[in-house]
PDB file of C-alpha atoms in Angstrom:
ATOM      1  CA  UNK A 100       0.000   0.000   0.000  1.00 66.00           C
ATOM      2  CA  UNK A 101       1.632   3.558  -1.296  1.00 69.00           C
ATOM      3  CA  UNK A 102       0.352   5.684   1.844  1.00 67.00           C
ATOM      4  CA  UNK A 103       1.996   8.968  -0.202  1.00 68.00           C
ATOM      5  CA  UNK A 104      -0.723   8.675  -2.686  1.00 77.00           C
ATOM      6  CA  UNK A 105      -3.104  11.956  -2.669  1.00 87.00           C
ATOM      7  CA  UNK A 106      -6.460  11.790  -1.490  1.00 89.00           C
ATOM      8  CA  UNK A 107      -7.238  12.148  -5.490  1.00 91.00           C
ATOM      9  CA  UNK A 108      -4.943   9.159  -6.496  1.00 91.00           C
ATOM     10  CA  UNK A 109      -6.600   6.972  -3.730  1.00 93.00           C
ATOM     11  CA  UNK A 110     -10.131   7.981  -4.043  1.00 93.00           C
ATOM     12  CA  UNK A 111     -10.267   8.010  -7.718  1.00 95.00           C
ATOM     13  CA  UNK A 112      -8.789   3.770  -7.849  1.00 95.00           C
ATOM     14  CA  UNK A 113     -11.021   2.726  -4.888  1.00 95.00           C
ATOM     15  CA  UNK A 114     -14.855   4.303  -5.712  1.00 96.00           C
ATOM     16  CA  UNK A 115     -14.124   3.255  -9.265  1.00 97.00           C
ATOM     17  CA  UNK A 116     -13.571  -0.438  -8.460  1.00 97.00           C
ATOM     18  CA  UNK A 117     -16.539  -0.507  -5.603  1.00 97.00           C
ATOM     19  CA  UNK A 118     -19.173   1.604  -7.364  1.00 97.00           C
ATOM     20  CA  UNK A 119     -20.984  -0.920  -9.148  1.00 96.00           C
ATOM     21  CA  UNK A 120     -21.530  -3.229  -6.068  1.00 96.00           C
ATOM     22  CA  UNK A 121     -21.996   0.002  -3.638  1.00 96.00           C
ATOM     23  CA  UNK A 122     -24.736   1.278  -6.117  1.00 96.00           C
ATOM     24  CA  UNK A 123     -26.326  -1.734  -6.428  1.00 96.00           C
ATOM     25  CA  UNK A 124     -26.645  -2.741  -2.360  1.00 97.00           C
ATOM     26  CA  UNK A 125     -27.469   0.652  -1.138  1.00 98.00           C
ATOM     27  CA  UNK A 126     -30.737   2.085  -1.568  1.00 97.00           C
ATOM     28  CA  UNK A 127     -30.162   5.764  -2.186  1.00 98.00           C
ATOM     29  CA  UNK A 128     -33.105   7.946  -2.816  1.00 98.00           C
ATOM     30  CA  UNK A 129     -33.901  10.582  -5.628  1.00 98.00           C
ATOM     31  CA  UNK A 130     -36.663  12.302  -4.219  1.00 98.00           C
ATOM     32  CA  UNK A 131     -35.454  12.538  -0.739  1.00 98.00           C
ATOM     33  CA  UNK A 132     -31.999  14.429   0.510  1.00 98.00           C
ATOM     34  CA  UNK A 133     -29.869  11.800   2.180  1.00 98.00           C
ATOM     35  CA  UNK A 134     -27.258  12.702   5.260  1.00 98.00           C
ATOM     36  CA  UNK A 135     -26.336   9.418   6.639  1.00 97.00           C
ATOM     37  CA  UNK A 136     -27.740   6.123   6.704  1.00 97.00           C
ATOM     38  CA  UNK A 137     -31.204   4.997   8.423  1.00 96.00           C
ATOM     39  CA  UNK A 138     -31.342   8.356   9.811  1.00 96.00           C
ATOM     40  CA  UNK A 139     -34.559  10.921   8.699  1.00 96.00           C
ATOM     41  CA  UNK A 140     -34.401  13.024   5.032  1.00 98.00           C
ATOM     42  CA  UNK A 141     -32.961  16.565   5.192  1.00 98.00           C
ATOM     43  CA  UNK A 142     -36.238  17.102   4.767  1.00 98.00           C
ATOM     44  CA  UNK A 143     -37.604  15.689   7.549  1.00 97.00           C
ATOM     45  CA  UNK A 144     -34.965  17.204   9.818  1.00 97.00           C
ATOM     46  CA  UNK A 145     -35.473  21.017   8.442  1.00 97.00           C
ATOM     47  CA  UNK A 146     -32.171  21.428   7.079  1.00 98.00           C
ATOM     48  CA  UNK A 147     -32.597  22.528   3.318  1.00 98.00           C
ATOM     49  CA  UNK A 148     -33.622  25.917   2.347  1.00 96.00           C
ATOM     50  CA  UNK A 149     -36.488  27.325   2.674  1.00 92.00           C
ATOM     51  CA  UNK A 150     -37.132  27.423  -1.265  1.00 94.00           C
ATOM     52  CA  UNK A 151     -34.791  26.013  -3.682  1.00 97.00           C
ATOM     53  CA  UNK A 152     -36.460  27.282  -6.748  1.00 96.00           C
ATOM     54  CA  UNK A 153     -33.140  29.319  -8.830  1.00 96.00           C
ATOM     55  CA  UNK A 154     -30.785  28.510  -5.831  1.00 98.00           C
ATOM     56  CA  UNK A 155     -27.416  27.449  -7.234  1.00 98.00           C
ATOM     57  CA  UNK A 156     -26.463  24.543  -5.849  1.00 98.00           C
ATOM     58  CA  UNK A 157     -23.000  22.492  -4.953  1.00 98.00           C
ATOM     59  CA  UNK A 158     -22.666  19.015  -4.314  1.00 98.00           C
ATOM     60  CA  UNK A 159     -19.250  18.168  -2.957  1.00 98.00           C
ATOM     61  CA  UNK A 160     -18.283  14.294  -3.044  1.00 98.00           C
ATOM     62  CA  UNK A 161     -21.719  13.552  -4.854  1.00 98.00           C
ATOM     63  CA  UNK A 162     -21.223  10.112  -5.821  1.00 97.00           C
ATOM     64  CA  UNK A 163     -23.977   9.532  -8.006  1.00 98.00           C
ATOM     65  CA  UNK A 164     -25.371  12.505  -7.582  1.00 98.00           C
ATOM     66  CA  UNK A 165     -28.837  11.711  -5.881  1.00 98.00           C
ATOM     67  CA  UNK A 166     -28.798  14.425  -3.399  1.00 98.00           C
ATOM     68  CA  UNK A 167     -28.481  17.014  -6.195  1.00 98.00           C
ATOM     69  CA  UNK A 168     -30.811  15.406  -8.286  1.00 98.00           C
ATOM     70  CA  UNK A 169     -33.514  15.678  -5.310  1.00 98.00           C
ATOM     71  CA  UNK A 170     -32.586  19.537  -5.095  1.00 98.00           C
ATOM     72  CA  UNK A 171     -33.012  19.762  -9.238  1.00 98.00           C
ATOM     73  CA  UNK A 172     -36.265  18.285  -9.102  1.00 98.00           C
ATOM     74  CA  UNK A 173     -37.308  21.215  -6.611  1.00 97.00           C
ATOM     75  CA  UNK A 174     -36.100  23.827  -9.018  1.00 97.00           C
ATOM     76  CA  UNK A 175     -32.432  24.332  -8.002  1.00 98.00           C
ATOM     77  CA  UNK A 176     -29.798  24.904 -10.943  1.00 98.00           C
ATOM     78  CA  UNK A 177     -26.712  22.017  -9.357  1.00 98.00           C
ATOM     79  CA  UNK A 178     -22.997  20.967  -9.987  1.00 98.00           C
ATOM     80  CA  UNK A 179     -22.588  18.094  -8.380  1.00 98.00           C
ATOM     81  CA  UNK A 180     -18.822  17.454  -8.311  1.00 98.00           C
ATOM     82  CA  UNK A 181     -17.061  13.872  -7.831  1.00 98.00           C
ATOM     83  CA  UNK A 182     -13.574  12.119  -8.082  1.00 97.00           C
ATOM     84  CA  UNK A 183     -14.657   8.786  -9.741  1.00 97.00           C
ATOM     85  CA  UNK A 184     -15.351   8.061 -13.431  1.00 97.00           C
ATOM     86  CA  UNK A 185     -17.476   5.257 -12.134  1.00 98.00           C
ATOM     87  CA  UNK A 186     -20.211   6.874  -9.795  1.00 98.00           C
ATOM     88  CA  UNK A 187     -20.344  10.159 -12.017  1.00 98.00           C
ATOM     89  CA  UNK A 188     -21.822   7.639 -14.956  1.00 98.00           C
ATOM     90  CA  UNK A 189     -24.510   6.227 -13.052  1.00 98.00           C
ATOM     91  CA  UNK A 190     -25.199   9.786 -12.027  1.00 98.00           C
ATOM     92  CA  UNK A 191     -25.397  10.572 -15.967  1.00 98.00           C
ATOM     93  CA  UNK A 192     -27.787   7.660 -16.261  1.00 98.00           C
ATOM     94  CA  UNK A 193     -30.285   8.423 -13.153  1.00 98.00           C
ATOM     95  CA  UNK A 194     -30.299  12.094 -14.626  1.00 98.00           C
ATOM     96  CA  UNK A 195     -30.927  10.640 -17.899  1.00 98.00           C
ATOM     97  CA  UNK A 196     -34.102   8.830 -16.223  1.00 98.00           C
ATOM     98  CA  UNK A 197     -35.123  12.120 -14.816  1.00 98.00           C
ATOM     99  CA  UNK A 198     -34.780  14.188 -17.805  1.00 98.00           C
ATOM    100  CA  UNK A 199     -36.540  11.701 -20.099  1.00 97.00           C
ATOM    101  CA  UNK A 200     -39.502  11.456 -17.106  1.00 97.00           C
ATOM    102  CA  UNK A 201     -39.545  15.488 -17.771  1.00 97.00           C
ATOM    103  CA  UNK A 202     -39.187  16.115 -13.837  1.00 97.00           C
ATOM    104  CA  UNK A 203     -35.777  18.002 -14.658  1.00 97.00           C
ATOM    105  CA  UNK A 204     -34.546  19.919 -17.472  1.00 96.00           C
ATOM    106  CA  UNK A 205     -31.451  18.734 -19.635  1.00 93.00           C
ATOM    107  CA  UNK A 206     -29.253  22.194 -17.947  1.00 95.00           C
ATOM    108  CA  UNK A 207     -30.790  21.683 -13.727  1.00 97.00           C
ATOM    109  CA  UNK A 208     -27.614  19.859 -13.331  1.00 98.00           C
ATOM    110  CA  UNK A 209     -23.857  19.552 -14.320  1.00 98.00           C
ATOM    111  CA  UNK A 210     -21.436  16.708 -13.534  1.00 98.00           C
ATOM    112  CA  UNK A 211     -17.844  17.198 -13.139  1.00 98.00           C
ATOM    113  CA  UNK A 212     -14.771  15.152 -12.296  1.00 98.00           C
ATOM    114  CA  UNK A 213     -12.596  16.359  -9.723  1.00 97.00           C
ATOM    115  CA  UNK A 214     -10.631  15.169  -6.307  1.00 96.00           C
ATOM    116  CA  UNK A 215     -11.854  17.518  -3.679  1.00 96.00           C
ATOM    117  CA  UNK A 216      -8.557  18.842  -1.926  1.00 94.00           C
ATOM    118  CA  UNK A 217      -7.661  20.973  -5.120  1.00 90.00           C
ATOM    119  CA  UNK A 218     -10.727  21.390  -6.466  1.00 95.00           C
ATOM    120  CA  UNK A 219     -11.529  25.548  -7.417  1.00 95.00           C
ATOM    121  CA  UNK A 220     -14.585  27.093  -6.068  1.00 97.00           C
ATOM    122  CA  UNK A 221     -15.705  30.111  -8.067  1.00 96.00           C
ATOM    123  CA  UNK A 222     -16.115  33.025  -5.013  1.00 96.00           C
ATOM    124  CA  UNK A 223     -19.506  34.374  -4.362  1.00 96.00           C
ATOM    125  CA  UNK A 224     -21.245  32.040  -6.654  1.00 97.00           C
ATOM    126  CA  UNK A 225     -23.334  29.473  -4.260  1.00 98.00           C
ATOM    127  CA  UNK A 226     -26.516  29.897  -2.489  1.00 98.00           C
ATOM    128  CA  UNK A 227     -26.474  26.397  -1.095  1.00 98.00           C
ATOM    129  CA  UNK A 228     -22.916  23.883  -0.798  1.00 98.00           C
ATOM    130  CA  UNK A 229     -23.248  20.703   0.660  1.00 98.00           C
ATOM    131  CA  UNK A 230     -21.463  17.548   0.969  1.00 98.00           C
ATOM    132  CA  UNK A 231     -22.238  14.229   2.392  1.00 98.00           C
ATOM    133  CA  UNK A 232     -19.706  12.098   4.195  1.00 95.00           C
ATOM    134  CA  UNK A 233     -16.735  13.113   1.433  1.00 96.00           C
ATOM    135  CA  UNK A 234     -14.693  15.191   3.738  1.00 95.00           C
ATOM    136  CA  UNK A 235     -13.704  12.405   6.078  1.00 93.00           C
ATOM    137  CA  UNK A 236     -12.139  10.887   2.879  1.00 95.00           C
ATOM    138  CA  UNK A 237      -9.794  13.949   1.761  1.00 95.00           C
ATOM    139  CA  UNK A 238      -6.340  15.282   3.103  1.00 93.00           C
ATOM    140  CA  UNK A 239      -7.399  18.933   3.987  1.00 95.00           C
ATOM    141  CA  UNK A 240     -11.060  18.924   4.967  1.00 96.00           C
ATOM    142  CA  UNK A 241     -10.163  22.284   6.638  1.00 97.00           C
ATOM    143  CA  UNK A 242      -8.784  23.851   3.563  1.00 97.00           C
ATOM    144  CA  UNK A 243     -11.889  22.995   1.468  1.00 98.00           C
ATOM    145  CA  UNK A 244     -14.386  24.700   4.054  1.00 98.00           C
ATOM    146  CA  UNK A 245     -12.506  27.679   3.534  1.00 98.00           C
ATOM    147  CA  UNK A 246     -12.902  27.699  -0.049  1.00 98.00           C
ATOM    148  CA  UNK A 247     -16.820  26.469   0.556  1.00 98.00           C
ATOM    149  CA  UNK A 248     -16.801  29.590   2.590  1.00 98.00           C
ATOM    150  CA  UNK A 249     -15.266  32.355  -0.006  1.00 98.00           C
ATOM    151  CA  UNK A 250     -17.664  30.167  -2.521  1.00 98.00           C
ATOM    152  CA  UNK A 251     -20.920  31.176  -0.936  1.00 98.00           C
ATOM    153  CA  UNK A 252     -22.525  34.592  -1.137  1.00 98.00           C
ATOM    154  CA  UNK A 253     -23.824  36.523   1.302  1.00 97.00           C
ATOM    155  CA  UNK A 254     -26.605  34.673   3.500  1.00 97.00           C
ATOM    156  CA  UNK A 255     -25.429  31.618   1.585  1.00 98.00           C
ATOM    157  CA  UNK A 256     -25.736  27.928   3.264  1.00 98.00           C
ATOM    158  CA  UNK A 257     -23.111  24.985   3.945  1.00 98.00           C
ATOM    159  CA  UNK A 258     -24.622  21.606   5.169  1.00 98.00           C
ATOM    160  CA  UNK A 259     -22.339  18.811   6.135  1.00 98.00           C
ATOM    161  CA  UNK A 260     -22.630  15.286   7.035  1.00 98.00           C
ATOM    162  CA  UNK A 261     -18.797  13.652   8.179  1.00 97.00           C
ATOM    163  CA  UNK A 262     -18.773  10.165  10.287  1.00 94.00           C
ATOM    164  CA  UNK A 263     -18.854  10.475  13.799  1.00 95.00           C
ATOM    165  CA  UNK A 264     -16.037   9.877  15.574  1.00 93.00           C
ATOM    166  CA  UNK A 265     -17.785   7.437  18.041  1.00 92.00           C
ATOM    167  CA  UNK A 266     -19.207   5.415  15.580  1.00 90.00           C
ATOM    168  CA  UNK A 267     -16.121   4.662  14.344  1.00 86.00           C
ATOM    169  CA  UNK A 268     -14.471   3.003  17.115  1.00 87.00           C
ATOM    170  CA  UNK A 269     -14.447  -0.364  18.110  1.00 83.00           C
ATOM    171  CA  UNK A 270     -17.285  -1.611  19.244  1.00 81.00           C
ATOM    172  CA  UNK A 271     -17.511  -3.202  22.502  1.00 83.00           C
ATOM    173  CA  UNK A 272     -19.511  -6.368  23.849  1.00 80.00           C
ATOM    174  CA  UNK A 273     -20.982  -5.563  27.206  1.00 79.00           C
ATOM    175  CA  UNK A 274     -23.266  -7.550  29.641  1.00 78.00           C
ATOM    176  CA  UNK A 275     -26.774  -9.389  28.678  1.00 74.00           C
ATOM    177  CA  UNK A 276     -25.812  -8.449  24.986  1.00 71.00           C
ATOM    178  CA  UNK A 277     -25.602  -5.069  25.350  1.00 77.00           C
ATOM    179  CA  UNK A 278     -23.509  -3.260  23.128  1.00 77.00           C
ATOM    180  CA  UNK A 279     -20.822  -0.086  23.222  1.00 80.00           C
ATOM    181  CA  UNK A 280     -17.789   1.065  22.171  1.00 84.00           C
ATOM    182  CA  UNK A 281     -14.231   1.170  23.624  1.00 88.00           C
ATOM    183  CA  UNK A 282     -12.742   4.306  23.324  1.00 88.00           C
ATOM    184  CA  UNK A 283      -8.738   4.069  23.281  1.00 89.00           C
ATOM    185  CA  UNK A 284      -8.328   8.168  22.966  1.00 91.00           C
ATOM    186  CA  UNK A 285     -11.174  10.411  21.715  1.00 91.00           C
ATOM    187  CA  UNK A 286      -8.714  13.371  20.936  1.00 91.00           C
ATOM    188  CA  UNK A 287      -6.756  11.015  18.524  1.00 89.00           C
ATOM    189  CA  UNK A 288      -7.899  10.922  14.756  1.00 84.00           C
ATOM    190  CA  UNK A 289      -9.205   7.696  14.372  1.00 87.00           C
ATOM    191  CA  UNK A 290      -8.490   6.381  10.394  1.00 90.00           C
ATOM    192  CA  UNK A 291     -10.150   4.108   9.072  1.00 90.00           C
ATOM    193  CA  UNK A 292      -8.297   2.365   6.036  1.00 92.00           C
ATOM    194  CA  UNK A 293     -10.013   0.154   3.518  1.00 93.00           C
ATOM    195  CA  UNK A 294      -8.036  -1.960   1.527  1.00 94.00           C
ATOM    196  CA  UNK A 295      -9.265  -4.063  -1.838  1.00 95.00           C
ATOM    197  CA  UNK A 296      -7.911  -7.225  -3.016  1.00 95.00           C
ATOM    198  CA  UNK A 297      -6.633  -5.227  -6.190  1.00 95.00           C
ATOM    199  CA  UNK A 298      -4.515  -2.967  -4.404  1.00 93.00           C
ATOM    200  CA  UNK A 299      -6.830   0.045  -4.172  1.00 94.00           C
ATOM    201  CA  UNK A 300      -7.207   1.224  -1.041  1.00 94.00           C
ATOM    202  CA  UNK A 301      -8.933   4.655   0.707  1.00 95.00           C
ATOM    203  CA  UNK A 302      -8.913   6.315   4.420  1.00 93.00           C
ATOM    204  CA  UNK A 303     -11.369   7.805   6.110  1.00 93.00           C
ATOM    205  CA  UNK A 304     -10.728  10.431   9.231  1.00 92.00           C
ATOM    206  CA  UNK A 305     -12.986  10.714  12.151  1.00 93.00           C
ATOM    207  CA  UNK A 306     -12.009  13.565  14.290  1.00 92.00           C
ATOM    208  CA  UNK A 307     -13.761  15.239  17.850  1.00 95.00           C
ATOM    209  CA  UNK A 308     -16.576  16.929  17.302  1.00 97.00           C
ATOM    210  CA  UNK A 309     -15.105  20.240  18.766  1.00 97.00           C
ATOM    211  CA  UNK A 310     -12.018  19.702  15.452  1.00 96.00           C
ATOM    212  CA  UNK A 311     -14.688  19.624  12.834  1.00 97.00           C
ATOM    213  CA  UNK A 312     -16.623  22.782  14.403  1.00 98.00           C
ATOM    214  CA  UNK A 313     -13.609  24.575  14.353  1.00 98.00           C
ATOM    215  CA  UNK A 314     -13.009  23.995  10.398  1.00 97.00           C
ATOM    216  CA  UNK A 315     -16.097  25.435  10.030  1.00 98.00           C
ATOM    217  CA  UNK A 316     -16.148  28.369  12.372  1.00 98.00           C
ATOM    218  CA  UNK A 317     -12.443  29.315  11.335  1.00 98.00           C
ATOM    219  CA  UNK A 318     -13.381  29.224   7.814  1.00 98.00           C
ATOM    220  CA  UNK A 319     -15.618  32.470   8.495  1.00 97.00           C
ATOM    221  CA  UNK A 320     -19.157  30.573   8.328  1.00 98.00           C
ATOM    222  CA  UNK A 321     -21.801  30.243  11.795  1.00 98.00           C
ATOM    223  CA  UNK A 322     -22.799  27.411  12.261  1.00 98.00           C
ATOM    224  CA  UNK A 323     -26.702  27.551  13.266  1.00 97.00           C
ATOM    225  CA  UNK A 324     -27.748  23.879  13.447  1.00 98.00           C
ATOM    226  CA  UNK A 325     -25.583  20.811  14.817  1.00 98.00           C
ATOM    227  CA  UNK A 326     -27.564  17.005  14.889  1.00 98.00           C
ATOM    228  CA  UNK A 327     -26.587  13.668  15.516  1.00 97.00           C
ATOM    229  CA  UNK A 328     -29.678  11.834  14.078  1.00 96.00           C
ATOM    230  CA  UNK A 329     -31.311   8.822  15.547  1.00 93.00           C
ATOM    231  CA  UNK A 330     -32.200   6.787  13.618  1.00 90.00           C
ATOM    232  CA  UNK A 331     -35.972   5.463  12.495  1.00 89.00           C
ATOM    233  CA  UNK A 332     -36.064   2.999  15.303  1.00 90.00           C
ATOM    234  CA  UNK A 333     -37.064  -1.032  14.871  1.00 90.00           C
ATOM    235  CA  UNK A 334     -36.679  -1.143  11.160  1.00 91.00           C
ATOM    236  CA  UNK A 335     -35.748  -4.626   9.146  1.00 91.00           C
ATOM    237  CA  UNK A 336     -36.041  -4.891   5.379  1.00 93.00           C
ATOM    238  CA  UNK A 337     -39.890  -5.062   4.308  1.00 92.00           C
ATOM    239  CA  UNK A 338     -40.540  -2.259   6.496  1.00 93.00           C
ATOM    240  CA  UNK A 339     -43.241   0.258   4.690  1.00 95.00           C
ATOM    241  CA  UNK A 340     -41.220   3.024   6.973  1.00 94.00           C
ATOM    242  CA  UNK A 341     -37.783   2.695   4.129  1.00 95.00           C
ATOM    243  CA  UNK A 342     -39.614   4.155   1.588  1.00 94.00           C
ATOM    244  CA  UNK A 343     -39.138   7.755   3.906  1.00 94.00           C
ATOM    245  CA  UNK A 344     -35.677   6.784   4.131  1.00 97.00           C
ATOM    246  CA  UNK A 345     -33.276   8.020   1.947  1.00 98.00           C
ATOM    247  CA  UNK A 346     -30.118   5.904   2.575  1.00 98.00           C
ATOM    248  CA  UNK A 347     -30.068   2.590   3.663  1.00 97.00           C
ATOM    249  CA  UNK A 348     -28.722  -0.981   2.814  1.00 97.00           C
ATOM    250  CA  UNK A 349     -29.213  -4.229   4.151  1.00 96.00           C
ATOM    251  CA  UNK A 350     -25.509  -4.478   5.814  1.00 96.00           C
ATOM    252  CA  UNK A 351     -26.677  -0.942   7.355  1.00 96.00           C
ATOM    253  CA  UNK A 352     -30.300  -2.797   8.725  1.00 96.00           C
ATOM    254  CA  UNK A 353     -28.218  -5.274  10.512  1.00 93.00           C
ATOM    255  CA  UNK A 354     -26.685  -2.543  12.746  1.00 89.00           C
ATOM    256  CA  UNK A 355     -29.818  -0.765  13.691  1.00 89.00           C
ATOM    257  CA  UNK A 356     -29.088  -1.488  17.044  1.00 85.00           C
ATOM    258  CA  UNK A 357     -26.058   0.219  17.506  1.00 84.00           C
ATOM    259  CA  UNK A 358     -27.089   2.861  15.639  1.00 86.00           C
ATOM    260  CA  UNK A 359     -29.820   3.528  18.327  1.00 87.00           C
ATOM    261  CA  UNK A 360     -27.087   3.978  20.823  1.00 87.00           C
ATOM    262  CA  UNK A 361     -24.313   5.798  18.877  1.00 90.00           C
ATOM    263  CA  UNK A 362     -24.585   8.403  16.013  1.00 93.00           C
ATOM    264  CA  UNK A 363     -23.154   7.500  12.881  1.00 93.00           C
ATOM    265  CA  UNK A 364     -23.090  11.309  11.443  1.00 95.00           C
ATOM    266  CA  UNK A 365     -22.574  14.389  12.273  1.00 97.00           C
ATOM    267  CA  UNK A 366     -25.036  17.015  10.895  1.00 98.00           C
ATOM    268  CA  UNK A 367     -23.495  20.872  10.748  1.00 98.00           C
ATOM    269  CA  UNK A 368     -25.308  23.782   9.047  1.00 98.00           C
ATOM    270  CA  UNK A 369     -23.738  26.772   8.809  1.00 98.00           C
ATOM    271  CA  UNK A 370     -24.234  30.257   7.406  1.00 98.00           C
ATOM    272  CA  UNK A 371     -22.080  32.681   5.500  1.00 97.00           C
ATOM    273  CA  UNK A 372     -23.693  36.358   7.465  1.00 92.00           C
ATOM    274  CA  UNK A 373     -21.398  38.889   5.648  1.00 79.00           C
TER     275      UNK A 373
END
């Protein structure tokens, strides 16, 4: 494993090679906005703008692109903006769907490929940037906010989903089957590295609350809502309530339980006041 690659280099080789099987096992909606899994829409929580009709839009990390597609469909004009060749095509195929089903026009929404740490943000041009779970994947999450934050105009929102830091660590068999987690040192970066059988290979960073706050705050923007989401409680596959869920998988399903105890996401919205 090369661990000088750049978060482009790595990103790029490992979505590419999963995509296809990701896609395929994880049910990722179009019509609602998606922050984490089994956890309620954007929607649901309050999070989106109040009207979306003209706002320009900026997906960073998109993946396939759902979560702009959603804001499309409501009128937005969206880049969505990824580093793999791989999800960016099934996003030109679901927008494809929606074009031809006439519930967005042909210009609602641009694709482009790009790894996030260098990736140019035109100043004063956004209404609305959000990303979903993408920063914990990159080298310089903090530089990126600050370019989110010269990107957004005046009033402008950022909303951010990363992967909560106590999600991430191990988990920890207690007494009568309870589960928690064992905690070695909060205030150390925990990274999670995932390795393929081909070589290709990715790391994820979960950092303390209080670090990723600080990104944003230092990067100029308020933050005015912070959430770690519940999930929908007691759900198993066949359950009428997925259909108001916007992420979700089977492998996801089988660790409802935990996720009723320990927040997989954190939720930050923040505003650009001047």
């Amino acid at each position: 494993m090369n661990n000088h690659l750049s978060s482009t280099s790595r990103n790029e080789a490992y979505w590419d090679e999963i995509t296809d099987v990701y896609q395929e096992a994880t049910q990722i909606s179009t019509e609602r906005f998606h922050l984490g899994p089994l956890i309620p829409s954007a929607e649901s929580l309050q999070l989106l703008p109040d009207s979306l009709s003209g706002l320009r839009c900026l997906e960073l990390g998109c993946g396939a692109a759902q979560n702009s597609l959603v804001l499309s469909k409501a009128g937005a004009q969206c880049t969505a903006v990824d580093v793999s060749p791989k999800q960016l095509e099934i996003g030109r195929t679901l927008l494809a769907a929606e074009i031809e089903a006439q519930t967005v026009t042909s210009d609602s929404l641009r694709l482009l490929q790009a790894g996030l740490d260098d990736f140019p943000i035109e100043p004063e041009s956004w209404d609305f940037i959000h990303s979903t779970y993408a920063l914990p994947f990159i080298d310089n999450p903090a530089a990126l906010l600050k370019r989110v934050a010269d990107g957004l105009v005046s009033g402008g929102t950022c909303l951010l989903s990363v992967g909560h830091p106590l999600f991430a660590m191990e988990p920890l068999e207690l007494e009568e089957g309870e589960q928690g987690v064992f905690v070695p040192d909060y205030f150390e970066p925990y990274r999670d590295t995932r390795a393929l059988d081909s070589g290709a290979w990715t790391r994820a960073e979960y950092l303390p609350v209080e670090t990723v706050c600080r990104w944003v705050t230092d990067a100029g923007l308020c933050i005015d809502r912070l959430l770690e989401p519940r999930p929908v409680p007691d759900l198993d596959v066949g359950d009428p309530r997925l259909a108001e869920i916007p992420y979700w998988s089977e492998d996801w399903l089988e660790q409802a339980d935990r996720l009723e105890k320990i927040p997989v996401v954190l939720v930050i919205r923040a505003r650009k006041l001047i």
